[in-house]
Coordinates of C-alpha atoms in Angstrom, one line a residue:
M1 CA 117.5 146.1 55.3
K2 CA 115.9 142.7 55.7
T3 CA 112.6 143.1 54.0
S4 CA 112.7 139.4 53.3
I5 CA 111.6 139.2 57.0
I6 CA 108.2 140.7 56.2
A7 CA 108.0 138.4 52.9
A8 CA 108.8 135.3 55.2
F9 CA 106.3 136.4 57.7
L10 CA 103.6 136.5 55.1
S11 CA 104.5 133.1 53.7
C12 CA 104.5 131.7 57.2
A13 CA 101.0 133.0 57.6
L14 CA 99.8 131.3 54.6
L15 CA 101.4 128.2 55.8
L16 CA 99.6 128.1 59.1
T17 CA 96.2 127.9 57.4
G18 CA 97.3 124.4 56.1
C19 CA 99.7 121.9 57.0
G20 CA 102.7 123.8 56.4
S21 CA 103.7 124.0 60.1
K22 CA 103.8 120.2 60.2
Q23 CA 105.9 120.1 57.0
E24 CA 108.5 122.6 58.2
E25 CA 108.8 120.7 61.4
K26 CA 109.3 117.6 59.5
E27 CA 112.0 119.2 57.2
A28 CA 113.8 120.5 60.3
E29 CA 113.9 117.0 62.0
E30 CA 115.1 115.4 58.8
K31 CA 118.0 117.9 58.4
A32 CA 119.0 117.4 62.0
A33 CA 118.8 113.6 61.4
A34 CA 121.3 113.9 58.6
D35 CA 123.6 116.3 60.4
S36 CA 123.5 115.2 64.0
P37 CA 123.8 112.3 66.3
A38 CA 120.8 110.8 67.9
D39 CA 121.0 112.6 71.2
A40 CA 121.4 116.0 69.4
L41 CA 118.6 115.2 67.2
Q42 CA 116.4 114.5 70.0
A43 CA 117.3 118.0 71.7
I44 CA 116.4 119.8 68.5
A45 CA 113.1 117.9 67.9
D46 CA 112.1 118.8 71.4
K47 CA 112.9 122.4 70.8
A48 CA 111.1 122.4 67.7
K49 CA 107.9 120.8 69.3
E50 CA 108.3 123.3 72.0
M51 CA 108.4 126.3 69.7
G52 CA 105.6 124.8 67.4
D53 CA 103.2 124.6 70.4
R54 CA 103.6 128.1 71.4
E55 CA 100.4 130.3 71.1
A56 CA 100.5 133.7 69.1
V57 CA 100.3 136.8 71.2
D58 CA 99.8 140.4 70.4
P59 CA 103.2 141.7 69.4
V60 CA 104.6 144.8 71.4
D61 CA 104.2 148.2 70.0
F62 CA 107.0 148.8 67.6
R63 CA 107.8 152.0 69.1
K64 CA 109.0 150.1 72.1
L65 CA 111.4 148.2 69.8
K66 CA 112.5 151.5 68.2
D67 CA 113.4 152.8 71.7
L68 CA 116.0 149.8 72.1
L69 CA 117.9 151.4 69.0
P70 CA 120.5 153.9 70.3
E71 CA 121.5 157.2 68.4
T72 CA 125.0 155.9 68.1
L73 CA 126.4 152.3 67.5
A74 CA 129.8 151.1 66.9
G75 CA 131.1 154.9 66.7
M76 CA 128.4 155.4 63.9
S77 CA 125.4 157.7 64.1
R78 CA 122.0 156.7 63.4
T79 CA 120.7 158.1 59.9
E80 CA 117.2 156.4 59.9
A81 CA 114.9 155.0 62.3
T82 CA 111.6 153.3 61.1
G83 CA 109.0 150.9 62.6
E84 CA 106.0 149.3 61.6
K85 CA 103.2 146.7 62.6
T86 CA 102.3 144.4 59.7
G87 CA 99.4 142.0 59.8
A88 CA 97.7 139.3 57.4
M89 CA 95.2 136.7 57.8
G90 CA 94.9 137.4 61.6
F91 CA 98.9 137.1 62.1
T92 CA 100.9 140.2 63.0
V93 CA 104.6 141.2 63.5
S94 CA 106.1 144.5 65.0
T95 CA 109.2 145.6 63.3
A96 CA 111.9 148.3 64.1
Q97 CA 114.7 149.2 61.8
A98 CA 117.7 151.7 62.1
K99 CA 120.5 152.6 59.8
Y100 CA 123.9 154.0 60.9
K101 CA 126.7 155.7 59.1
G102 CA 130.1 156.4 60.2
S103 CA 133.0 158.9 59.0
S104 CA 134.4 156.2 56.9
D105 CA 132.7 153.7 54.5
G106 CA 131.3 151.8 57.1
S107 CA 127.5 151.2 57.6
L108 CA 125.3 149.4 59.8
N109 CA 121.7 148.1 59.7
V110 CA 119.8 146.8 62.6
E111 CA 116.4 145.4 62.8
I112 CA 114.3 144.0 65.7
V113 CA 111.5 141.9 65.0
D114 CA 108.6 140.6 67.4
T115 CA 107.3 137.5 66.0
G116 CA 104.8 137.0 68.9
G117 CA 101.8 137.5 66.6
I118 CA 102.8 134.5 64.5
A119 CA 104.7 132.2 67.0
G120 CA 105.4 128.7 66.9
V121 CA 107.1 127.2 63.6
S122 CA 106.8 130.5 61.9
T123 CA 109.3 131.8 64.4
M124 CA 111.5 128.9 63.4
A125 CA 111.1 129.7 59.8
L126 CA 112.5 133.4 60.3
A127 CA 115.4 131.9 62.6
A128 CA 115.8 128.4 61.1
W129 CA 119.6 128.5 62.5
S130 CA 118.0 128.8 66.1
I131 CA 117.4 124.9 66.1
A132 CA 120.5 124.0 64.1
E133 CA 124.2 123.6 64.9
I134 CA 126.4 125.3 62.1
D135 CA 130.1 125.6 61.9
K136 CA 131.5 126.4 58.4
E137 CA 134.7 128.0 57.2
T138 CA 135.7 129.0 53.5
T139 CA 138.6 130.8 52.1
T140 CA 136.7 133.9 52.3
G141 CA 135.1 133.8 55.7
Y142 CA 132.9 131.9 58.1
E143 CA 129.5 131.2 59.3
K144 CA 128.6 129.6 62.7
T145 CA 125.8 129.4 65.3
T146 CA 127.0 130.4 68.7
T147 CA 125.7 131.9 72.0
I148 CA 125.8 135.4 72.7
E149 CA 124.8 136.7 76.2
G150 CA 122.9 133.5 76.7
Y151 CA 121.0 133.6 73.6
K152 CA 121.2 131.5 70.5
A153 CA 122.8 133.5 67.9
F154 CA 124.1 133.1 64.4
E155 CA 127.4 134.7 62.9
K156 CA 128.3 135.0 59.1
Y157 CA 131.4 137.1 58.0
N158 CA 133.2 137.6 54.6
N159 CA 136.9 138.7 55.2
E160 CA 137.2 139.9 51.5
S161 CA 134.2 142.4 51.6
K162 CA 134.4 143.2 55.4
S163 CA 130.7 142.4 55.5
G164 CA 128.7 140.4 57.8
E165 CA 125.9 139.7 59.9
I166 CA 124.9 138.5 63.6
N167 CA 121.4 137.5 64.4
V168 CA 119.9 136.7 67.7
L169 CA 116.9 134.9 68.9
V170 CA 115.5 136.3 72.4
A171 CA 112.9 134.7 74.4
D172 CA 112.0 132.4 71.5
R173 CA 110.1 135.5 70.1
Y174 CA 112.4 138.5 69.3
V175 CA 114.7 138.2 66.3
V176 CA 117.5 140.8 66.3
N177 CA 119.5 141.2 63.2
V178 CA 122.7 143.2 62.7
E179 CA 124.1 143.7 59.4
G180 CA 127.4 145.6 58.6
D181 CA 129.5 146.5 55.7
N182 CA 133.0 147.6 55.5
L183 CA 133.1 146.8 59.3
S184 CA 134.8 144.2 61.4
V185 CA 133.4 141.3 63.3
D186 CA 134.4 143.0 66.6
Q187 CA 132.4 146.2 65.5
L188 CA 129.2 144.2 64.7
K189 CA 129.6 142.5 68.2
D190 CA 130.1 145.9 69.8
A191 CA 126.9 147.1 68.0
L192 CA 125.0 144.1 69.3
K193 CA 126.0 144.5 72.9
A194 CA 124.9 148.0 72.8
I195 CA 121.3 146.8 72.2
D196 CA 119.6 145.9 75.8
L197 CA 118.5 142.3 75.0
G198 CA 117.7 141.7 78.6
K199 CA 115.2 144.6 78.5
L200 CA 114.1 143.1 75.2
S201 CA 113.6 139.7 76.7
D202 CA 111.3 141.2 79.4
M203 CA 109.0 143.0 77.1
K204 CA 105.4 141.8 76.9

């Protein structure tokens, strides 16, 4: 699954000991300036500042995150469910992961990460798309930012390999990643809808 989330978290923890957070915020603003009109740039800059000012809080018990991962998703059965709390240099995240497999070649991986223990710009680093506007099409697929159930989200899909991912940022804190192989976009969306994002948003 996305072990890169943990790697990114550790990198963010190191950045927070120096001036990394300011540098990331500056890069985000520079990118926005290149791609967006002035009003959109200001909105993105305001969002970056808001997230950057957030204080770290203790992440929830990963077992609570695991409880949100149902036994079946998109007609597939859960084959594995894991969770952990990872920390470094005083910063912590909680992660829950599950793998699903159907009778065909389709497979699904789902991950929920509570970034409350690193907060701020580090959360943006794990979900950089959350402060961007993306809309891209190629001969094989697409990627775009969108809104799902009121939450900022990112979709990416490859029509040739029938693989893709949907990522959602909940309460500026929880990152939900749904990745699938040999599945349609609709199946990925159905899998995401089966996860109670409202309940996740209310977790403390």
